[in-house]
Short mmCIF file of C-alpha atoms and ligand atoms in Angstrom, two decimals:
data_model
loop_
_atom_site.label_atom_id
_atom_site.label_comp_id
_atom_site.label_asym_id
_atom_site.label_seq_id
_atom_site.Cartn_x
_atom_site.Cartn_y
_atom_site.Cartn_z
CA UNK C 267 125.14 105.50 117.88
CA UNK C 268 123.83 101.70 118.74
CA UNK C 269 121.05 101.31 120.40
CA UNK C 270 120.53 102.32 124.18
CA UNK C 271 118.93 98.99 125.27
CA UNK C 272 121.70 96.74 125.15
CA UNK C 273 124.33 98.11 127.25
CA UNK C 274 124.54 99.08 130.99
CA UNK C 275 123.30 102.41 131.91
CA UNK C 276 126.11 104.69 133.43
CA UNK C 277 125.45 108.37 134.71
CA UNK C 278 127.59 111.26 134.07
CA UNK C 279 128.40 115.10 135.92
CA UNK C 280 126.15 117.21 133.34
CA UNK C 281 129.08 119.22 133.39
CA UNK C 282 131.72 116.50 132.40
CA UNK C 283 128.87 115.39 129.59
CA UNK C 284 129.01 118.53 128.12
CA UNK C 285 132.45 119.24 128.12
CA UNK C 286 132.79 115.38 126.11
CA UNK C 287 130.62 116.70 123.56
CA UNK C 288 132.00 120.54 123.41
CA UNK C 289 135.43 118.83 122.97
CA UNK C 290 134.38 116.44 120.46
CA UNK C 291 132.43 119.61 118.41
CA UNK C 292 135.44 121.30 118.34
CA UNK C 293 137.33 118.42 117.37
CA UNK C 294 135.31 117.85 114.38
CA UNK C 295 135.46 121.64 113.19
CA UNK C 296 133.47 124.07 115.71
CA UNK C 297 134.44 126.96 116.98
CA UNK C 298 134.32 127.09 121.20
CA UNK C 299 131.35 129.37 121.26
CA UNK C 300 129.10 127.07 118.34
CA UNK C 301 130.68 124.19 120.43
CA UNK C 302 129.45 125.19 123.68
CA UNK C 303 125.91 126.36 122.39
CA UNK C 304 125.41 122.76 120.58
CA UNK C 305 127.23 120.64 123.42
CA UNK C 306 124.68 122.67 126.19
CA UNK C 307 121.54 121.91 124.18
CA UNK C 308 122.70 118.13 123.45
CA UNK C 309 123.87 117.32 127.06
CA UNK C 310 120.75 119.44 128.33
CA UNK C 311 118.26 116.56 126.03
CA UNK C 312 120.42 113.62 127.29
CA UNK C 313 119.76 114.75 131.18
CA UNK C 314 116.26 115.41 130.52
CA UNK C 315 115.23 111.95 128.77
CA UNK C 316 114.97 113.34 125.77
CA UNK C 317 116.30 111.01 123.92
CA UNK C 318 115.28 111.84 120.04
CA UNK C 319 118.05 114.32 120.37
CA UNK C 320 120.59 113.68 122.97
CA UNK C 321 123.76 111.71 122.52
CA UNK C 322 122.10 109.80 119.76
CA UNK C 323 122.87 113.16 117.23
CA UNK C 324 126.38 113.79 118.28
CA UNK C 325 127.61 110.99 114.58
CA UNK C 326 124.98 113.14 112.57
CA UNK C 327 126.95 116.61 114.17
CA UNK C 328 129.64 115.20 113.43
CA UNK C 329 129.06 113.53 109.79
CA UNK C 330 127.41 116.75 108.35
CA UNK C 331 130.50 118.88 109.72
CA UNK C 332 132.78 116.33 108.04
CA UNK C 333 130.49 116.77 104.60
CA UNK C 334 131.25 120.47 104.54
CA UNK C 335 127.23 120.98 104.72
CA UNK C 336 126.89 123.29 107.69
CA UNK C 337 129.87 125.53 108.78
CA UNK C 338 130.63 124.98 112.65
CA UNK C 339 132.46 128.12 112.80
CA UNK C 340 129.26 130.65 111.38
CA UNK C 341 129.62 133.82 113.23
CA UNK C 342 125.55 134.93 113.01
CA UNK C 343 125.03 139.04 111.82
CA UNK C 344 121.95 140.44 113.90
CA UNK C 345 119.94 143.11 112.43
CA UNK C 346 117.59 145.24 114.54
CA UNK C 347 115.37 145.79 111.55
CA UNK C 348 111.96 147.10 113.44
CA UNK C 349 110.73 148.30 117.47
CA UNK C 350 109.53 144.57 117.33
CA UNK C 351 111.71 142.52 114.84
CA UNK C 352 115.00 141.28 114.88
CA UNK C 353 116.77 138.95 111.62
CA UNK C 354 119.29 136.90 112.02
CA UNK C 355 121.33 135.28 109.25
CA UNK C 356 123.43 132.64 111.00
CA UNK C 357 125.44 132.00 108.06
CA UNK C 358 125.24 128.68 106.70
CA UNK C 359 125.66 127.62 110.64
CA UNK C 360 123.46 126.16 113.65
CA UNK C 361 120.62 127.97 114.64
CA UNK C 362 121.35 127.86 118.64
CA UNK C 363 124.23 130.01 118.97
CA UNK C 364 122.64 132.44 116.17
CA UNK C 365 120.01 132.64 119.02
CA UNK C 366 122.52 133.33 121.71
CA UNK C 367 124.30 135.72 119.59
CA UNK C 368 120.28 137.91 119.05
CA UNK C 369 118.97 137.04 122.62
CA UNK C 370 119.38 140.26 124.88
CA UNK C 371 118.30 142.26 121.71
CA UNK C 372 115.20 140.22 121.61
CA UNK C 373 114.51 140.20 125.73
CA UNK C 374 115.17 143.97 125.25
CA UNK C 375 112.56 144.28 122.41
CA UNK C 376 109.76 142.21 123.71
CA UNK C 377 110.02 143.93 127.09
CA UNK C 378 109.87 147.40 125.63
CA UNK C 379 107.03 146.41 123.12
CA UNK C 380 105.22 143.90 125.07
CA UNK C 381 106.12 141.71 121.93
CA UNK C 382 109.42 140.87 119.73
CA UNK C 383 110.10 138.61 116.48
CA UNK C 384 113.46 136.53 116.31
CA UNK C 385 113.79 135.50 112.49
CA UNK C 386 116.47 133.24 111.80
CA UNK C 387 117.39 132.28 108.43
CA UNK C 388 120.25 130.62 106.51
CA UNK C 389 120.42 127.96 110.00
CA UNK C 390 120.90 124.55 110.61
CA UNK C 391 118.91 123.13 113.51
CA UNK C 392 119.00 119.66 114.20
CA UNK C 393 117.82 119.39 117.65
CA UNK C 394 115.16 119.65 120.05
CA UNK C 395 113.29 123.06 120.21
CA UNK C 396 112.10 123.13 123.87
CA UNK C 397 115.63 124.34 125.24
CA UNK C 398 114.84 127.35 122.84
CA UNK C 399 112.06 128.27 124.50
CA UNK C 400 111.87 127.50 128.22
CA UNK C 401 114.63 130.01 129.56
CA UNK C 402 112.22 132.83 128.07
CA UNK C 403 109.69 131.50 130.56
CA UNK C 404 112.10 131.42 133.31
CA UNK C 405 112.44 135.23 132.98
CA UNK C 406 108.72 135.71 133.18
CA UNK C 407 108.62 135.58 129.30
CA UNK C 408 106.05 134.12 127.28
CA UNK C 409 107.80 132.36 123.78
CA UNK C 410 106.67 130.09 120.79
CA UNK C 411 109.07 128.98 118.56
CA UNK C 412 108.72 127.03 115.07
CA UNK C 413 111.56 125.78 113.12
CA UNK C 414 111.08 123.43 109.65
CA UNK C 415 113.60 120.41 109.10
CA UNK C 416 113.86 118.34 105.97
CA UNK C 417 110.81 116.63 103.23
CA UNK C 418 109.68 113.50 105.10
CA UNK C 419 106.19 113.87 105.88
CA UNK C 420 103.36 113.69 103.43
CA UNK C 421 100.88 116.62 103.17
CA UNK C 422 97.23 115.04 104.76
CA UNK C 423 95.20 114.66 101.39
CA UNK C 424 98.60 114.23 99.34
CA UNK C 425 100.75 111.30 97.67
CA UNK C 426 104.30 112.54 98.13
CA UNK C 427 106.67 114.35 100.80
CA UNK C 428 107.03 117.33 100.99
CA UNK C 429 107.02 119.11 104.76
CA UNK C 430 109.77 118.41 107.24
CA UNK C 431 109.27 117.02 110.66
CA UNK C 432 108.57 121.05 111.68
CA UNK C 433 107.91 121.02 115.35
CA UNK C 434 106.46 123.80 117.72
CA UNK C 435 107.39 124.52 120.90
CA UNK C 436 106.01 126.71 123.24
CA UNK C 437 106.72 128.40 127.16
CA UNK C 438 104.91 130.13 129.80
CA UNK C 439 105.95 131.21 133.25
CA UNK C 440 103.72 129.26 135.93
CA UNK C 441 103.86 130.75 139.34
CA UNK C 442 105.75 128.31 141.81
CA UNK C 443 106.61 125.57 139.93
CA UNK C 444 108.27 125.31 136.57
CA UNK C 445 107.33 127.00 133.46
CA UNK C 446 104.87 124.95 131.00
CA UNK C 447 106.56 123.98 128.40
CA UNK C 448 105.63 121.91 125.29
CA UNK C 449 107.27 120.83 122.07
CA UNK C 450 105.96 118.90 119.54
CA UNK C 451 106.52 117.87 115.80
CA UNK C 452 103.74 118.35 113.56
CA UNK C 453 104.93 114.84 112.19
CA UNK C 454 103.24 111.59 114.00
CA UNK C 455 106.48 111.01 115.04
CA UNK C 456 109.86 112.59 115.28
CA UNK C 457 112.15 111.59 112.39
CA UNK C 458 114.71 110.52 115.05
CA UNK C 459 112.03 108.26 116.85
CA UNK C 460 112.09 106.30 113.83
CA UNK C 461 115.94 105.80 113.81
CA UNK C 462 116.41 104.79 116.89
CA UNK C 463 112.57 102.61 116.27
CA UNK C 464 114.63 100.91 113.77
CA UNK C 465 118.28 100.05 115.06
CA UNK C 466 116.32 98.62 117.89
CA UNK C 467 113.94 96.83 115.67
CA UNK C 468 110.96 97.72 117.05
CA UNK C 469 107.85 98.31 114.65
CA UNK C 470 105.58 101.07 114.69
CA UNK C 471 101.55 101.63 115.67
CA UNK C 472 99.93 102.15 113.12
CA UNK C 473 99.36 105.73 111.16
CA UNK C 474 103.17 106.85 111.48
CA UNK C 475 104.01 106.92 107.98
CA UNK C 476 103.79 105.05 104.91
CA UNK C 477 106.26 103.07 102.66
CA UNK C 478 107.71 103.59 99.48
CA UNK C 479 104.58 102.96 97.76
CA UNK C 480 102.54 105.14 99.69
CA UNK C 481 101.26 101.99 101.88
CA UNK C 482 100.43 102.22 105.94
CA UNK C 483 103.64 100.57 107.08
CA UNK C 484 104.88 99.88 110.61
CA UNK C 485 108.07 99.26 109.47
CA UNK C 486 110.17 101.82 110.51
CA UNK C 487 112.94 101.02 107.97
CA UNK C 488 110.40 101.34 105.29
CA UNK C 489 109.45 104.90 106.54
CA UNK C 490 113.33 105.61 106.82
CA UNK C 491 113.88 103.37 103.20
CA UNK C 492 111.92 105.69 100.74
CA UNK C 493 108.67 105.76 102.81
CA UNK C 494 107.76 108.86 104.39
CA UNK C 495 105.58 110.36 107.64
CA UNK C 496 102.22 111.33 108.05
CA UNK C 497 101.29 114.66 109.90
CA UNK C 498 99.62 114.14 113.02
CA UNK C 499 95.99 114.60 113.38
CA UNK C 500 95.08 114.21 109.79
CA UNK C 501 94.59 117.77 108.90
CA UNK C 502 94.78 119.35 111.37
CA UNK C 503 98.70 118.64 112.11
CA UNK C 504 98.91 119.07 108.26
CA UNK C 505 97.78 122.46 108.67
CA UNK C 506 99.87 123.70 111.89
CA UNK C 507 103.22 121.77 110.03
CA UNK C 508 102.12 124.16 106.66
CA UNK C 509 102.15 127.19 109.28
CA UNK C 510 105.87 126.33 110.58
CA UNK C 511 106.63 126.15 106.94
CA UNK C 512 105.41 129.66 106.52
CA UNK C 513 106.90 131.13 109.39
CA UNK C 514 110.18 129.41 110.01
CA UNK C 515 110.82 129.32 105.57
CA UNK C 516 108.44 132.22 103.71
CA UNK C 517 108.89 134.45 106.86
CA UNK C 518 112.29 134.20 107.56
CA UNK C 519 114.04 133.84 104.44
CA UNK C 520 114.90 130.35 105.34
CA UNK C 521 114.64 127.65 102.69
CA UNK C 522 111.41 125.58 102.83
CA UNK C 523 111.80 121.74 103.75
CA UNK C 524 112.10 120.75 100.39
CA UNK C 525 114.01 123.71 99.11
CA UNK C 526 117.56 122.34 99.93
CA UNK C 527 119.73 119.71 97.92
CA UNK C 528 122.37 117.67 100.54
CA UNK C 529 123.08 114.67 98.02
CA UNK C 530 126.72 116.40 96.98
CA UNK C 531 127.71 116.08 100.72
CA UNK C 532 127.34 112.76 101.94
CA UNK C 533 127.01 112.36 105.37
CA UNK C 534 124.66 115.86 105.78
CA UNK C 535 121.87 115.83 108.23
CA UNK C 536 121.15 119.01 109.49
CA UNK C 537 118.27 120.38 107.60
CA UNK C 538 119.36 124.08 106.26
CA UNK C 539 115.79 125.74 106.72
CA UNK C 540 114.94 128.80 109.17
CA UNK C 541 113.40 129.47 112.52
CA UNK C 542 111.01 132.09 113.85
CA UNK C 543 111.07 132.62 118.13
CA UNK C 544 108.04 135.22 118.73
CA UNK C 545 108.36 136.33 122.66
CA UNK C 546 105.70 138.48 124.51
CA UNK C 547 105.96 140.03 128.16
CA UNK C 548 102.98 139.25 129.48
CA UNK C 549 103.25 142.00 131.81
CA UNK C 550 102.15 144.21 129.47
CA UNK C 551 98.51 142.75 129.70
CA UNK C 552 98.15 141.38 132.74
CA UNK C 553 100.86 142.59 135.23
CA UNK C 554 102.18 140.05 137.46
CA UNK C 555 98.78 138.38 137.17
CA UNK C 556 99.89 135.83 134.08
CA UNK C 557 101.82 133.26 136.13
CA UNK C 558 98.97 133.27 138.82
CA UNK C 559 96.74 132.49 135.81
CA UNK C 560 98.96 129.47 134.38
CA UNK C 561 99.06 128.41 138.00
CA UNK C 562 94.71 128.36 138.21
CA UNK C 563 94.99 126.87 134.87
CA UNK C 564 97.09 123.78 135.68
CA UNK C 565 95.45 123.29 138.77
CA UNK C 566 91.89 122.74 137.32
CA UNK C 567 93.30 120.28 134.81
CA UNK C 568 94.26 118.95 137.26
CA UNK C 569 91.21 118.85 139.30
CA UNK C 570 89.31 117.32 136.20
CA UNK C 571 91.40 114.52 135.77
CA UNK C 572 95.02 115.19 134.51
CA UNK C 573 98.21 113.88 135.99
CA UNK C 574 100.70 114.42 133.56
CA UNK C 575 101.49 117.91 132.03
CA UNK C 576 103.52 118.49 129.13
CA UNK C 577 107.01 119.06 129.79
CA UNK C 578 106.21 117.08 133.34
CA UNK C 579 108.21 113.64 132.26
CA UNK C 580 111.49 116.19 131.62
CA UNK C 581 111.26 117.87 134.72
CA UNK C 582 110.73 114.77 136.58
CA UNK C 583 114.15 113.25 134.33
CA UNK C 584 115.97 116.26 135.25
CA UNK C 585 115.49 116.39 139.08
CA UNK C 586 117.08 112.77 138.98
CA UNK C 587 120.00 113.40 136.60
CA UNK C 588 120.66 116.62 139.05
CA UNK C 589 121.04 114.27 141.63
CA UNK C 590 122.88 111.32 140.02
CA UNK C 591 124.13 112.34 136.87
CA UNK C 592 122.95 112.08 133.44
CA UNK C 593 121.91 108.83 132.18
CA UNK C 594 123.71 107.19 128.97
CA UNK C 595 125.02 103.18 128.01
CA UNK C 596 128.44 102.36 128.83
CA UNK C 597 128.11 102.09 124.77
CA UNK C 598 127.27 105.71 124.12
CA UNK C 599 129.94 106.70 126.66
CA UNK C 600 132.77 104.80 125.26
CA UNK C 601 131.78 105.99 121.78
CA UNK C 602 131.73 109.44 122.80
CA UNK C 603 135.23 109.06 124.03
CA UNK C 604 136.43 107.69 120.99
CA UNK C 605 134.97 110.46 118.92
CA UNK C 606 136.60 113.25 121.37
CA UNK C 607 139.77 111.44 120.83
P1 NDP V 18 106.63 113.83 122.04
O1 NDP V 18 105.48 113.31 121.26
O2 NDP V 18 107.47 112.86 122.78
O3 NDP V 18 106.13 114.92 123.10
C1 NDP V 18 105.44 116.06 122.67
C2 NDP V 18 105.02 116.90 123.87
O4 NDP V 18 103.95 116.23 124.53
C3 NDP V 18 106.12 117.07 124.93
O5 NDP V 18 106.02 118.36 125.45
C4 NDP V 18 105.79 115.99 125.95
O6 NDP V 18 106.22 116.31 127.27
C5 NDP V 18 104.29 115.97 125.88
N1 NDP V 18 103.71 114.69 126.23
C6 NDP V 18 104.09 113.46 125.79
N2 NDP V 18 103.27 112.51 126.30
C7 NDP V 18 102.36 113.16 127.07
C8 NDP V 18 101.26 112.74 127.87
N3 NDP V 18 100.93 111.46 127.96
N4 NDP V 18 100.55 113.67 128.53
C9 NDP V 18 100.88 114.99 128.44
N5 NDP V 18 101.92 115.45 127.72
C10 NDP V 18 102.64 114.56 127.02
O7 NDP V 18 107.56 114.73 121.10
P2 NDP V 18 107.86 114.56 119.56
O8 NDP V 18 108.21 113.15 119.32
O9 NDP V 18 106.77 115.15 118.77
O10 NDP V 18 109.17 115.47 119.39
C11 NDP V 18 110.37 115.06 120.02
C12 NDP V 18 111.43 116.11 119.87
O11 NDP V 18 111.87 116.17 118.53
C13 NDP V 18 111.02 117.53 120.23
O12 NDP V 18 111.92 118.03 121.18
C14 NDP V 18 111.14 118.31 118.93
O13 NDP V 18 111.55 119.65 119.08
C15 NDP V 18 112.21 117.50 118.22
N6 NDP V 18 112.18 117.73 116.79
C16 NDP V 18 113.12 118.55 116.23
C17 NDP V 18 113.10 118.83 114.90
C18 NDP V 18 114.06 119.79 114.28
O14 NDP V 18 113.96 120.05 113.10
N7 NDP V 18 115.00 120.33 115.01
C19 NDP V 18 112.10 118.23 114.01
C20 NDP V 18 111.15 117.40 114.71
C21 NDP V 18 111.20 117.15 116.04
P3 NDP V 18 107.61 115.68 127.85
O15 NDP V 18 108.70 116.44 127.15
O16 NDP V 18 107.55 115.92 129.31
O17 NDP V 18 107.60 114.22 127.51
O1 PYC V 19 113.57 114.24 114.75
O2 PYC V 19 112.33 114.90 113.07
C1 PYC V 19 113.37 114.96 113.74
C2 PYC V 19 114.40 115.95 113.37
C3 PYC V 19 114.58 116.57 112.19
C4 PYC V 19 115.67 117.39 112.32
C5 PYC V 19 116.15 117.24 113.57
N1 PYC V 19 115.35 116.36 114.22
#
């Protein structure tokens, strides 16, 4: 899709924005229930500002469906494999409705062992992973999710790609106000900051990524043109994106970033890797106690200083889009359309 910038912004019903994009998932080859799961998450990023995966994925979902990559009608088999562990294998399909279709097995789980394992494998997830995550902590849950994506970031200390993009995102109820929510890839960037960097023509700061010969660039066609992304932090984002490769691949039975071939369907873009959701009731420790606790926490940040807490900018995107619809460019819009037919 073009770039935002250049057209006027129009706002939509959330609910009319997400039945555009169920309609046009179905169109191109979901079934109603993957449909709805993808066209919630999607329309839920677009109202919250969150742009690296709102509207701006819907030609990707619908290119890799085309391709034959990822099957948009994957009905996901649950196994309740262990007091604390449930396996999913969504079948060659997206991740988010494999986690609807595990979800009140998992709630049950964590709530009768304090602590439950969702371990999805054989997925596609091409999306963000805070919507994963924050309706645990609406229930009082606490949950942490990791999912890997596709070779694009180079190892700190190596010469080549090799991990995805692997974000982590992360939940926590916070007594009156909304649950604390983070999620963040491991990369310095999000892959789909760089795309939409790039059809806007915008460079880069420094320490994104590096071009095809292994130069800083901040270019980000060169990152996208045979360059590749740094972790953040040096080693120490190196490290935590090696973790999600562990947990959302080794643990899983997901492929690793790397471990996947697309080439023979052009037009894929949904990485075909695994994810791992780990919830905990913290009621278990600390009775109704935990929220209070998030609460005290938050409020001494932000007696030292802080005035913007992860997960704030959404919230803040939200409340307006709740009140005036979601924001997207006449452009987006009218492609949209066309691609719902
Ligand atoms: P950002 O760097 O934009 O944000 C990371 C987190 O930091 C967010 O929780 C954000 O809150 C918070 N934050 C940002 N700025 C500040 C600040 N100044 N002070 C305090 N908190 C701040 O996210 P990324 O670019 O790393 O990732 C973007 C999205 O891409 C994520 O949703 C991620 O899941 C998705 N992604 C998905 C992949 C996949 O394979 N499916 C792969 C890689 C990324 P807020 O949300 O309020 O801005
Ligand atoms: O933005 O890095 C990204 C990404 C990878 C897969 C889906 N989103």
């Amino acid at each position: 899709m073009s770039a935002p910038s250049t057209s006027a912004v129009v706002r939509v019903p959330f609910a009319q924005l997400q039945a555009l994009l169920q309609a046009i998932l179905e169109r191109h080859g979901c079934s109603q229930q993957v449909a709805s799961a993808l066209a919630f998450n999607c329309a839920s990023a677009q109202r919250d500002g969150a742009h690296s995966h709102g509207v701006f994925r819907i030609p990707g979902y619908v290119s890799t469906l085309a391709s034959g990559w990822v099957n948009g009608k994957a009905v996901a088999q649950v196994s309740d494999v262990a007091s604390g562990y449930v396996r999913v294998d969504a079948g060659g399909g997206f991740a988010q409705p494999a986690l609807a279709a595990a979800r009140a097995l998992l709630v049950e789980k964590a709530r009768s062992a304090g602590i439950a394992v969702l371990a999805i494998h054989n997925s596609h997830h091409f999306a963000a992973l805070w919507p994963d995550v924050e309706p645990f902590a609406d229930e009082g849950l606490v949950a942490l999710s990791v999912v890997n994506s596709m070779t694009c970031v180079v190892p700190h200390g190596a010469s080549k790609p090799l991990f995805g993009t692997n974000p982590i995102a992360f939940a926590a109820p916070c007594a009156g106000t909304d649950p604390i929510v983070f999620d963040m890839a491991t990369s310095a960037m999000a892959h789909g900051d760089v795309q939409i960097a790039a059809r806007a023509g915008q460079q880069l700061p420094l320490g994104m990524g590096v071009d095809a010969n292994g130069q800083p660039t901040t270019d980000p066609k060169a990152i996208l043109e045979g360059g590749a992304l740094l972790p953040f932090g040096e080693h120490k984002g190196s490290a935590l994106s090696m973790m999600v490769e562990l947990l959302a691949a080794a643990l899983t039975g997901g492929n690793f970033s790397w471990e996947f071939d697309w080439n023979g369907h052009p037009g894929a873009k949904t990485p075909w890797t695994g994810q791992l959701i780990i919830v905990i009731d913290p009621s278990k420790a600390e009775g109704d106690r935990f929220a209070q606790r998030s609460r005290e926490l938050v409020a001494q940040m932000q007696a030292v200083g802080l005035t913007r807490m992860p997960g704030e900018r959404r919230y803040r995107e939200r409340e307006v889009a709740e009140r005036e619809g979601v924001a997207l460019t006449e452009q987006e819009l009218h492609e949209l359309k066309a691609m719902a037919g």
